[in-house]
mmCIF file of C-alpha atoms in Angstrom:
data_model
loop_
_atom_site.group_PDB
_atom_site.id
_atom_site.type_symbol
_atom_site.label_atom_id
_atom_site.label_comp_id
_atom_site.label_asym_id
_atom_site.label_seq_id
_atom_site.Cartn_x
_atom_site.Cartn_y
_atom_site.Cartn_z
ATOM 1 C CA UNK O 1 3.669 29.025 -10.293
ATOM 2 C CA UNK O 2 4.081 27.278 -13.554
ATOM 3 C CA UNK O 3 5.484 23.802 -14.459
ATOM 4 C CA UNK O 4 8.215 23.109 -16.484
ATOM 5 C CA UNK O 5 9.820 20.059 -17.981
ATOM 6 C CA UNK O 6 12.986 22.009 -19.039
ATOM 7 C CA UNK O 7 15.297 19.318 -20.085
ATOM 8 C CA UNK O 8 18.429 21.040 -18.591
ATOM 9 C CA UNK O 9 21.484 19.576 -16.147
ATOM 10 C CA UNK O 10 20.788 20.067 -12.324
ATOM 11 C CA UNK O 11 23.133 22.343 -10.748
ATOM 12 C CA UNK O 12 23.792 22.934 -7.081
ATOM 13 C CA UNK O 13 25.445 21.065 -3.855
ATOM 14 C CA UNK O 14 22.463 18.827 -4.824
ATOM 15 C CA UNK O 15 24.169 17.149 -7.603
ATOM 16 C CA UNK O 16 26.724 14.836 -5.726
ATOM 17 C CA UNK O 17 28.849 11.830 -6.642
ATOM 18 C CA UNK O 18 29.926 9.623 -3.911
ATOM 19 C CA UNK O 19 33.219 9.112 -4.930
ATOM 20 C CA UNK O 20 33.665 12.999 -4.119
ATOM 21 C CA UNK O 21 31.655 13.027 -1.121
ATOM 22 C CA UNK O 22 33.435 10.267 0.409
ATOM 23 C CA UNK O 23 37.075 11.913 0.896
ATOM 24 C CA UNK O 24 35.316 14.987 2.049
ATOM 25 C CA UNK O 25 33.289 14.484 4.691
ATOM 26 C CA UNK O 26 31.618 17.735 5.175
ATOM 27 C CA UNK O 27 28.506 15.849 5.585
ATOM 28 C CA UNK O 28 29.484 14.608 8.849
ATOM 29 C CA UNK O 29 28.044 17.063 11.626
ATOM 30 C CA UNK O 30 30.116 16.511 14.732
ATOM 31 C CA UNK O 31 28.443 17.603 17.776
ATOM 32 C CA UNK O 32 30.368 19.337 20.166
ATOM 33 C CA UNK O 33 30.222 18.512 23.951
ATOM 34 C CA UNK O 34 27.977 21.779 24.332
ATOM 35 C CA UNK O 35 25.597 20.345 21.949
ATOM 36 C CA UNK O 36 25.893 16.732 23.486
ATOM 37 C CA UNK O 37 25.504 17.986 27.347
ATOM 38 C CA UNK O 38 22.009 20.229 26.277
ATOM 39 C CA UNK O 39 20.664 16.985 24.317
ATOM 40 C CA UNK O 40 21.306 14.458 27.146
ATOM 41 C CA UNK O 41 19.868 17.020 30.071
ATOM 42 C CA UNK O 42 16.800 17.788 27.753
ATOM 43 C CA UNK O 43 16.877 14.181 26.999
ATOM 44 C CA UNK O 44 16.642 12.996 30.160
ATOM 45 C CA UNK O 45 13.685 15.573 31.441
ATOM 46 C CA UNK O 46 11.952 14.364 28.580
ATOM 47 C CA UNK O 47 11.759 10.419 29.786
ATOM 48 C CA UNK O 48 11.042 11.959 33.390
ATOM 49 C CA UNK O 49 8.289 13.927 32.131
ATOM 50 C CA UNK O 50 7.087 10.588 29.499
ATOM 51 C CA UNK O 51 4.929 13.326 27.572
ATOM 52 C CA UNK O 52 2.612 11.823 25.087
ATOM 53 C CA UNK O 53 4.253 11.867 21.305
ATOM 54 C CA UNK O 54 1.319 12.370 19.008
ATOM 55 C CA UNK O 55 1.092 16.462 21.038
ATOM 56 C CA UNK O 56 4.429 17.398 22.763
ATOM 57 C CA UNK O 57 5.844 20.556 20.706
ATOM 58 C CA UNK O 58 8.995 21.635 20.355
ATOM 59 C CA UNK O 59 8.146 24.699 22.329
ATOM 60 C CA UNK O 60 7.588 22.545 25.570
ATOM 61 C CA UNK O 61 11.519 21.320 25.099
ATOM 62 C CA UNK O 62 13.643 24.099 23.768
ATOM 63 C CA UNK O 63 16.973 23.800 22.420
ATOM 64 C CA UNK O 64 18.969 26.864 22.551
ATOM 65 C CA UNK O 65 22.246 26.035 22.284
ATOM 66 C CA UNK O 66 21.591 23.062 19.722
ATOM 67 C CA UNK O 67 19.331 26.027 17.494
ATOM 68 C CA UNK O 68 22.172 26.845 15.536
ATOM 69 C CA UNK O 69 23.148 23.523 14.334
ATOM 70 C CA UNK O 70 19.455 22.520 13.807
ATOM 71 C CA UNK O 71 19.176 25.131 11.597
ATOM 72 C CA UNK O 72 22.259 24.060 9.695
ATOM 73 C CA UNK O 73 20.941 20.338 9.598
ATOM 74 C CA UNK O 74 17.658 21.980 7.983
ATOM 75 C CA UNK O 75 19.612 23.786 5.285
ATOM 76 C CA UNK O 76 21.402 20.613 4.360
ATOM 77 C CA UNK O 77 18.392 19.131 3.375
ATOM 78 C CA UNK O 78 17.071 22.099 1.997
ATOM 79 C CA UNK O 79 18.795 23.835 -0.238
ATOM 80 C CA UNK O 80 22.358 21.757 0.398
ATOM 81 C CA UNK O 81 23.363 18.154 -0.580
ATOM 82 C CA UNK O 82 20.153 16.519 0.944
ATOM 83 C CA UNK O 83 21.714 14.745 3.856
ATOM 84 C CA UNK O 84 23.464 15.141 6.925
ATOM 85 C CA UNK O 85 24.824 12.890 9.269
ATOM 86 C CA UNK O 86 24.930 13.965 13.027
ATOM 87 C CA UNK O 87 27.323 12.262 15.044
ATOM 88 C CA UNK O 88 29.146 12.600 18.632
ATOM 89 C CA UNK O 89 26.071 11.105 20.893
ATOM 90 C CA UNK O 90 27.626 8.569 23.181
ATOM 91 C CA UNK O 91 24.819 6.127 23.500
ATOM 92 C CA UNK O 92 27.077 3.335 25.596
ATOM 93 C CA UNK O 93 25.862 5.158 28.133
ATOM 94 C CA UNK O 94 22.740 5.690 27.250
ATOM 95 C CA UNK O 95 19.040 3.636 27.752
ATOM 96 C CA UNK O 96 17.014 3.318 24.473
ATOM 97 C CA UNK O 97 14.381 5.508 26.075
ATOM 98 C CA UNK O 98 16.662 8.611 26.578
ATOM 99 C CA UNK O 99 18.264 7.676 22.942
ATOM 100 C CA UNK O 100 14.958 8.087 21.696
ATOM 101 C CA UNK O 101 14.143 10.645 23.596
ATOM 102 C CA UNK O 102 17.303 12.777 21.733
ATOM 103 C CA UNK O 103 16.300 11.530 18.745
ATOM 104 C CA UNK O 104 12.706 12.587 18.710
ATOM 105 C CA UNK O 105 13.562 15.988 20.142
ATOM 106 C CA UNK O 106 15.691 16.723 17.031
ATOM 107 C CA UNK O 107 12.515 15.579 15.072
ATOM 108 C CA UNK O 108 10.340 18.001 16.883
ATOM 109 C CA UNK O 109 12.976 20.917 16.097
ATOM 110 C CA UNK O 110 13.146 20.118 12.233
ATOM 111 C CA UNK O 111 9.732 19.415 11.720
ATOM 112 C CA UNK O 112 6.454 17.527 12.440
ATOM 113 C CA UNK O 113 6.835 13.632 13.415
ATOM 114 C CA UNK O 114 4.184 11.759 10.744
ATOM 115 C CA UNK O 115 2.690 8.407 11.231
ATOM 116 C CA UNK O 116 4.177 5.936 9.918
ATOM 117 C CA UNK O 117 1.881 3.052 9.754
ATOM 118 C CA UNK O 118 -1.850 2.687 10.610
ATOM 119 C CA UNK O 119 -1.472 2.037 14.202
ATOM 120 C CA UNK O 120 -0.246 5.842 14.239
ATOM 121 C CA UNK O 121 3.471 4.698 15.402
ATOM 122 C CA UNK O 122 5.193 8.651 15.588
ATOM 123 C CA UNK O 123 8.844 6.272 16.029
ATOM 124 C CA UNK O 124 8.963 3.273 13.769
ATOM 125 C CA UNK O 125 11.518 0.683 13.153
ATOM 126 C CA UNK O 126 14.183 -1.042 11.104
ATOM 127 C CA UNK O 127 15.090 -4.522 12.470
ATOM 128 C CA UNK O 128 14.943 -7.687 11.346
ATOM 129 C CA UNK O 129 12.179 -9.864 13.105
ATOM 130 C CA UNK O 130 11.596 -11.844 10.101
ATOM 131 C CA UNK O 131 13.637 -14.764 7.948
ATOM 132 C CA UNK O 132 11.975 -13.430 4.735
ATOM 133 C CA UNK O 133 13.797 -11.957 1.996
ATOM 134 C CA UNK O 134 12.412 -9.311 -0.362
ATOM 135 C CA UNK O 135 11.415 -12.002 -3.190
ATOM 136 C CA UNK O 136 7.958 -12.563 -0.769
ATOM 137 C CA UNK O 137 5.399 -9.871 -1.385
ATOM 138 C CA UNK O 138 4.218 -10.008 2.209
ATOM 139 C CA UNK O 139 7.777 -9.255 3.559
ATOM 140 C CA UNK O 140 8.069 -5.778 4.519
ATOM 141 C CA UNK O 141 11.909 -3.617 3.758
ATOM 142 C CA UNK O 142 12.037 -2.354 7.268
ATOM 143 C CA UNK O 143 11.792 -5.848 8.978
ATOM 144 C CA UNK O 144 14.569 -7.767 6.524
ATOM 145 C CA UNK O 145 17.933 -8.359 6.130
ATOM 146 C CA UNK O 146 17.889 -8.022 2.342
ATOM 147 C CA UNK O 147 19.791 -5.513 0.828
ATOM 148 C CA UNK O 148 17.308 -2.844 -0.872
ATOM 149 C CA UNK O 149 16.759 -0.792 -4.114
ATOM 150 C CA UNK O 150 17.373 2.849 -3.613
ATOM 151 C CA UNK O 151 14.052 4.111 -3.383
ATOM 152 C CA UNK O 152 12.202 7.327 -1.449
ATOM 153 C CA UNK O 153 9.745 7.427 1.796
ATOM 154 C CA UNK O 154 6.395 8.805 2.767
ATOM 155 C CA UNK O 155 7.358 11.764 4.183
ATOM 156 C CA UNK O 156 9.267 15.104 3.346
ATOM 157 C CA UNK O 157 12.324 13.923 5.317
ATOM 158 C CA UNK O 158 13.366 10.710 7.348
ATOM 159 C CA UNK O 159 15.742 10.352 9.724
ATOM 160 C CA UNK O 160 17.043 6.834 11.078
ATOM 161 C CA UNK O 161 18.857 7.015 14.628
ATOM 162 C CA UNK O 162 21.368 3.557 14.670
ATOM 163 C CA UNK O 163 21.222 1.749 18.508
ATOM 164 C CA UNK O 164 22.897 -0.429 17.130
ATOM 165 C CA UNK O 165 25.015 -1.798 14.255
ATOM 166 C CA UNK O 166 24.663 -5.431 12.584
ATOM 167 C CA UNK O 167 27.733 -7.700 13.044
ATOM 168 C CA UNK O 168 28.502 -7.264 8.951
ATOM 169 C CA UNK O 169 26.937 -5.500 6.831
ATOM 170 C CA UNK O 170 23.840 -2.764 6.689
ATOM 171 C CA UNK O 171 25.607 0.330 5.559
ATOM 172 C CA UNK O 172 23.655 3.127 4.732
ATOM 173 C CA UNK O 173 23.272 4.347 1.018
ATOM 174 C CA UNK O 174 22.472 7.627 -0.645
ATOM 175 C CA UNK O 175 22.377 8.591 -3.743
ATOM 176 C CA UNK O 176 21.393 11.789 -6.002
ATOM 177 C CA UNK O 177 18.463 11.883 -7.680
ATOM 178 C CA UNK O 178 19.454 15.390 -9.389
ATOM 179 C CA UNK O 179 22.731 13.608 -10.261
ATOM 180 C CA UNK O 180 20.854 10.440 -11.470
ATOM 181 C CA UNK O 181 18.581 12.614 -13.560
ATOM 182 C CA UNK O 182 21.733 14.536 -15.017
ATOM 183 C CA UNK O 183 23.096 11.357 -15.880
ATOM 184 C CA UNK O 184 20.016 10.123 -17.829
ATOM 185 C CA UNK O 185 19.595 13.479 -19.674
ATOM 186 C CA UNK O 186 23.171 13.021 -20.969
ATOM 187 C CA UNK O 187 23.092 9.438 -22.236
ATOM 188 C CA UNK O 188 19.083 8.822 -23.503
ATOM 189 C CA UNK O 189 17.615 12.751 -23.838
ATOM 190 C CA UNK O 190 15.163 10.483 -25.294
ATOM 191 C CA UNK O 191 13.897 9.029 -22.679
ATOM 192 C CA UNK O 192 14.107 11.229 -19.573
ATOM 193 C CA UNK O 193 10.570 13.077 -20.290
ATOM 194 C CA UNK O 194 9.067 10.376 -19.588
ATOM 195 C CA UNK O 195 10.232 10.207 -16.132
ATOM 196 C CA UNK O 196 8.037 13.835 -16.087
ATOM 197 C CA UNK O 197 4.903 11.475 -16.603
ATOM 198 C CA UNK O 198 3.391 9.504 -13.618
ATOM 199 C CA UNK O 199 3.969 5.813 -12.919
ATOM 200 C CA UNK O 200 1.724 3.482 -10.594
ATOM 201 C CA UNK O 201 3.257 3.015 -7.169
ATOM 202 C CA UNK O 202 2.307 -0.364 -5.553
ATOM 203 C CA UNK O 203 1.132 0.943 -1.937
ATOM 204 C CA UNK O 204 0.273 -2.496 -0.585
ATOM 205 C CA UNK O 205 3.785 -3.614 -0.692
ATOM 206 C CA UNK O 206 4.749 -0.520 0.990
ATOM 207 C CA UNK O 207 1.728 -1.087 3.956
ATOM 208 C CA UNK O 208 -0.748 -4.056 4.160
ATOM 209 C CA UNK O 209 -3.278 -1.400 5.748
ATOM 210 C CA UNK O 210 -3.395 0.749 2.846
ATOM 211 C CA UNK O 211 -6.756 1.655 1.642
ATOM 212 C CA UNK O 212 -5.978 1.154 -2.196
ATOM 213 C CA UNK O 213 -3.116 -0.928 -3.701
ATOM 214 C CA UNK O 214 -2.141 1.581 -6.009
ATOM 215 C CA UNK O 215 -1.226 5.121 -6.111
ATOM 216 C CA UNK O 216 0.451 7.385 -8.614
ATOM 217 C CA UNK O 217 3.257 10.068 -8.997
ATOM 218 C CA UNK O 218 6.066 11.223 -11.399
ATOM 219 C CA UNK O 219 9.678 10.248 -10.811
ATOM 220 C CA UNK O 220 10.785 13.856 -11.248
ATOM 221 C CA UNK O 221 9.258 17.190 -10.335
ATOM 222 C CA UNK O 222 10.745 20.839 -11.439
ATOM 223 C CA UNK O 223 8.592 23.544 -10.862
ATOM 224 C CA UNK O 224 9.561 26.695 -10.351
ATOM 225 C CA UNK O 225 13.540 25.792 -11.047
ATOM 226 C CA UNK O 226 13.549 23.642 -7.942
ATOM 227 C CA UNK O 227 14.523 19.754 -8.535
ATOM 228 C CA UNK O 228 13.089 16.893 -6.895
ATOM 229 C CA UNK O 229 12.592 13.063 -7.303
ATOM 230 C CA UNK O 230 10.778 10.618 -5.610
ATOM 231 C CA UNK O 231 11.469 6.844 -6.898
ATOM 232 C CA UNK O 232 11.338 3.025 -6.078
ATOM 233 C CA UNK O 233 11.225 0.820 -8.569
ATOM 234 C CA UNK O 234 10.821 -2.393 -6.453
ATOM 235 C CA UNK O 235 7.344 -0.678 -6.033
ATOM 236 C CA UNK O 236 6.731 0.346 -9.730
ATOM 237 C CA UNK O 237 7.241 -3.470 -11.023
ATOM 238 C CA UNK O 238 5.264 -4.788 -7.990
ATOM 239 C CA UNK O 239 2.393 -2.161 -9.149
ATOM 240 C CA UNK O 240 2.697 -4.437 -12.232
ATOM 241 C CA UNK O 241 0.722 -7.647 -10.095
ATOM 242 C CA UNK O 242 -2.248 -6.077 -10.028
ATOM 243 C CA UNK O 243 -4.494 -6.889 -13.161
ATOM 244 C CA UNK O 244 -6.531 -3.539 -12.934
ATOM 245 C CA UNK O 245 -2.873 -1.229 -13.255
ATOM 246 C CA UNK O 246 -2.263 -0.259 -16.648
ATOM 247 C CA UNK O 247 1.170 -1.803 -18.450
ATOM 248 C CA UNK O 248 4.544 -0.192 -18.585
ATOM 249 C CA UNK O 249 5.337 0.485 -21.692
ATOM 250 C CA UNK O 250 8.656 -0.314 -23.612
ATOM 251 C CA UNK O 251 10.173 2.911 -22.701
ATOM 252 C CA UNK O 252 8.622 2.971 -19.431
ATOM 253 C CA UNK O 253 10.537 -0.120 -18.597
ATOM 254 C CA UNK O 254 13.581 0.957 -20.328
ATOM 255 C CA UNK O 255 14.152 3.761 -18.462
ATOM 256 C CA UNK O 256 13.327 2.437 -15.207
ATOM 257 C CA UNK O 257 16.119 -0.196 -15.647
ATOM 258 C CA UNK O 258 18.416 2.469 -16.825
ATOM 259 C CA UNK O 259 17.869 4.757 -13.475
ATOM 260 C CA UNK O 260 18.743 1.567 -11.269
ATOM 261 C CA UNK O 261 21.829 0.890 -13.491
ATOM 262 C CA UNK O 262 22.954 4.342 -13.116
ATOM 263 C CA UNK O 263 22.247 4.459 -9.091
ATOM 264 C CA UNK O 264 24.246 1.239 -8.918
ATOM 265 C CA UNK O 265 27.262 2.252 -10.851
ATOM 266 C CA UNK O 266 30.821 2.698 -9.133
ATOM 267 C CA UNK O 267 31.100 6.044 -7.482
ATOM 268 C CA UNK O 268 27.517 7.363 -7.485
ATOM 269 C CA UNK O 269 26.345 6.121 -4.228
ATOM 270 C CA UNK O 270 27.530 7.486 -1.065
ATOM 271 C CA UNK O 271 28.048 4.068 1.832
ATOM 272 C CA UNK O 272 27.965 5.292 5.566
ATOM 273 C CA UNK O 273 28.992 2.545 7.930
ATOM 274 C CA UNK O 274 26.486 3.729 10.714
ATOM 275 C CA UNK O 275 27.919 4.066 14.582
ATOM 276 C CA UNK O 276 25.638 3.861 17.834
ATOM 277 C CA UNK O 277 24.135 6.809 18.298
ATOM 278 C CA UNK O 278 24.763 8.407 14.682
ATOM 279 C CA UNK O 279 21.744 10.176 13.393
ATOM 280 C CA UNK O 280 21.445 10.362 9.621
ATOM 281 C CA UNK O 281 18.802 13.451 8.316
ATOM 282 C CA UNK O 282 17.713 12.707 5.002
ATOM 283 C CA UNK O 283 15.741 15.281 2.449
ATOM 284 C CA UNK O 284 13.235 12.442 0.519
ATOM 285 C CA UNK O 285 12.921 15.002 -2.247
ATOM 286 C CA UNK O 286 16.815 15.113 -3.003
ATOM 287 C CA UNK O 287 18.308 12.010 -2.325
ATOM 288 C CA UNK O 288 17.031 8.327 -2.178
ATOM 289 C CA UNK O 289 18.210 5.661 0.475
ATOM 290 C CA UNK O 290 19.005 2.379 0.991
ATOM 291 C CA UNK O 291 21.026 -0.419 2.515
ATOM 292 C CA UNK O 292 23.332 -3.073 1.767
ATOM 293 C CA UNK O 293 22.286 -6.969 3.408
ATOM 294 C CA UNK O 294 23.822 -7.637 6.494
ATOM 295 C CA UNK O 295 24.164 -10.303 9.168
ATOM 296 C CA UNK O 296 22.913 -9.962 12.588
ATOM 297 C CA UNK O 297 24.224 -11.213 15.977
ATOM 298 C CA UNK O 298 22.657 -14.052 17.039
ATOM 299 C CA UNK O 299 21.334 -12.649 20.682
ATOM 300 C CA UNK O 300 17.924 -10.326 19.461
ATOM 301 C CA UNK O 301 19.534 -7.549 22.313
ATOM 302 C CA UNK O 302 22.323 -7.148 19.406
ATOM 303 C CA UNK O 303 20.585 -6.824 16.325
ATOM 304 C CA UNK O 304 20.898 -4.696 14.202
ATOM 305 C CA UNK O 305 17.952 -1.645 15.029
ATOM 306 C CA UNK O 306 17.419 1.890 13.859
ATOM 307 C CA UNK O 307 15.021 3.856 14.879
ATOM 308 C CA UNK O 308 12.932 5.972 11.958
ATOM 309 C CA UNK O 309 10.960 9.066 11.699
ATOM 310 C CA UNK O 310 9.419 10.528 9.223
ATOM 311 C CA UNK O 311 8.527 14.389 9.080
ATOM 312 C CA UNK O 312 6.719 17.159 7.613
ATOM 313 C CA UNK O 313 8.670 20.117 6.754
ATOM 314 C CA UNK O 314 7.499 23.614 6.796
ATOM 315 C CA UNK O 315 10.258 24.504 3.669
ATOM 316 C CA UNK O 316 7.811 25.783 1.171
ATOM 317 C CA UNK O 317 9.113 23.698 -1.807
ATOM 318 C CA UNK O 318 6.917 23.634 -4.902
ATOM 319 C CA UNK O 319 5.892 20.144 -6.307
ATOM 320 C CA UNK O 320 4.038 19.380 -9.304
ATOM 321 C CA UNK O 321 0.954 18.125 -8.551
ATOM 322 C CA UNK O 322 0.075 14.535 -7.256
ATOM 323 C CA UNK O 323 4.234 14.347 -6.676
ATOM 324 C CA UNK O 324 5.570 11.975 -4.494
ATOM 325 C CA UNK O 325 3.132 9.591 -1.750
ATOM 326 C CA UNK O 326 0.723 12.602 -2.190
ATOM 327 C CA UNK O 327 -2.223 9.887 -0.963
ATOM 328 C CA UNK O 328 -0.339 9.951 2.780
ATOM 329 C CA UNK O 329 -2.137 13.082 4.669
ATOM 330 C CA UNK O 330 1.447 14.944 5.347
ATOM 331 C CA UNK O 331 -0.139 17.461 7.992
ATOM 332 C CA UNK O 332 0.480 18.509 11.568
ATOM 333 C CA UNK O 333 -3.203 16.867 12.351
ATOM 334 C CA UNK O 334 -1.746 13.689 11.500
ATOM 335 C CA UNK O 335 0.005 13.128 14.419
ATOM 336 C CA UNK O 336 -3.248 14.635 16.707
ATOM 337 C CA UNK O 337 -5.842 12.519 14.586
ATOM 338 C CA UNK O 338 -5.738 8.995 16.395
ATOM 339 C CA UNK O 339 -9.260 8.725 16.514
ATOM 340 C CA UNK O 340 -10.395 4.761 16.050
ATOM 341 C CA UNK O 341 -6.670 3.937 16.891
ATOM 342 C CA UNK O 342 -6.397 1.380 19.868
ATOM 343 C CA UNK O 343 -4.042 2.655 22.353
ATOM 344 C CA UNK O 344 -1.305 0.271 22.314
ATOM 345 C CA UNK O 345 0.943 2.371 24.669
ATOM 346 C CA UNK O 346 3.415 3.138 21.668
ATOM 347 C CA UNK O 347 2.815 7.243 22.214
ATOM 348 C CA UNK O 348 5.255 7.273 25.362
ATOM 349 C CA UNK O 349 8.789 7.224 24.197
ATOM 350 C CA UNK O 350 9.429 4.407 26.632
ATOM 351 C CA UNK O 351 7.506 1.751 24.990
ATOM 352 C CA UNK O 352 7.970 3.261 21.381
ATOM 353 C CA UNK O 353 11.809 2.160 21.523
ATOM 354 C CA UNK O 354 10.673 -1.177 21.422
ATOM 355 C CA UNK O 355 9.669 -2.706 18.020
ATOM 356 C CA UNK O 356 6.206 -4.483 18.053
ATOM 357 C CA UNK O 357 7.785 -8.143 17.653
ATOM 358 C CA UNK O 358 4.215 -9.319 15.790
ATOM 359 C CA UNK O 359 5.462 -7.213 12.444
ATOM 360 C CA UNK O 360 7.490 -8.682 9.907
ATOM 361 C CA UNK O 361 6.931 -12.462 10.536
#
């Protein structure tokens, strides 16, 4: 497989506006009550049974009538507009074990749940246990109320599974990174190759347990004809703290600032106001995520909390080399290989619906 840096428009279902997705809704995925009954009796044997997370397969929980629609979820992120959202789960009548339970059986029949941080968490997060806001370089995104900078995650796709809602605010935004690219190689031709190069990624920001501060990894990847993008550039400017990471350069910085202009502009970026018990199924490769800033109820059993995973996908998509948070270990091991990990009781889905309240403060 070669590389290429052809400087030619993405075309596709990849290549979205908001403004057009928004009156469509196509993207929606309403489960019928089929669908709903298998998930919640499947559900439901899987709190019984409390297997342990880092080695139940998808083969010990089959989904047979769901298999259709999982395989439509997995060609939206594949080879359609990057996302789907999944909705029709009635949660009011749920616990947050069997919610979680649902949740991280669809994970197991798109993929391979990752770790997410260094205590091997297979279900992570995103509440706000903390009053910081994104200006402190020890706050971390997922435990904030700050609104955030579209950016991509650690892991082929993520998926965030909404309990529940804030009281104002948090909506859930995607945007294109084939469109963004598009709309860089029409106004400054000049300066899109160098999103072809790589750029230093601060890592610490991202997890106070990573090994090195730094990593590195173009913006955009075509190889063999197939687009992808993986950006942040909250993380590329915080790379910039560290004396031993080398300088942006003019045009570096120039077309950084361009890229979040061009996310931010009217009609690019796709909102979702997320319901209890929506699931949203995101390709990282093909569209980047983030959130508006929102206020929370006062009482912590209303807050605003998503649950996250991350997987590993078995789609075969070429990359360029070093592309994306190549320095995470995205393999099936990963979830086996706790070794050295103290067993905080966070591998049963019953304790891994609630957020370790120690994070974020």
């Amino acid at each position: 497989m070669t590389v290429t840096t052809d400087l030619s428009p993405v075309t596709g279902p990849a290549a979205w506006r908001g403004d057009q997705l928004q009156h469509e809704k196509t993207w929606i995925y309403q489960l019928n009550e089929a669908e709903i009954a298998e998930l919640e009796t499947v559900g439901r044997k899987f709190v019984e049974d409390d297997p342990d997370l880092r080695t139940v397969t998808r083969a010990d929980y089959p989904l047979p009538v769901c298999a259709p629609a999982v395989e439509q979820w997995a060609n939206d992120m594949d080879r359609g507009r990057g996302f789907v959202l999944i909705r029709g789960l009635k949660t009011e009548l749920y616990s947050d074990a069997l919610s979680g339970a649902i949740f991280y059986l669809t994970g197991l029949h798109l993929g391979v749940p990752m770790k997410q941080n260094e205590l091997a968490d297979l279900i992570d997060h995103v509440i706000a246990t903390s009053t910081k806001t994104m200006d402190d370089p020890s706050a971390l995104s997922s435990r904030v109320a700050d609104k955030l900078v579209f950016h991509s995650d650690s892991s082929d796709a993520v998926a965030l599974f909404c309990l529940r809602p804030a009281k104002e605010g948090g909506a859930s935004s995607l945007v294109s990174g084939a469109q963004i690219y598009n709309e860089i190689l029409q106004r400054r031709p000049d300066l899109a190759p160098l999103l072809h190069e790589p750029f230093y990624f601060d890592w610490y920001k991202q997890d106070h347990d990573a090994p090195e501060k730094t990593y590195t990894s173009p913006i955009v990847s075509i190889k063999d004809g197939v687009f992808s993008m993986y950006a942040g550039s909250t993380y590329i400017f915080t790379a910039q703290d560290y004396p031993e990471t080398p300088r942006l350069t003019e045009q570096q910085i120039e077309v950084i600032k361009l890229f979040d202009e061009i996310t931010y502009e009217p009609g690019m970026a796709l909102d979702m106001d997320f319901q209890p018990g929506d699931i949203q199924w995101v390709s990282n490769y093909a569209a980047l995520h983030s959130r508006t800033a929102f206020v929370d109820y006062p009482q912590y059993g209303r807050k605003r909390h998503l649950l996250r995973l991350w997987l590993k996908r078995d789609s075969d998509r070429p990359l360029v080399d070093k592309f994306g948070k190549h320095v995470v270990k995205a393999r099936e091991e990963d979830r086996e290989d706790t070794s050295g990990v103290e067993d905080l009781g966070q591998f049963s889905v019953k304790t891994a619906v609630v957020p370790r309240m120690d994070w974020g403060l």
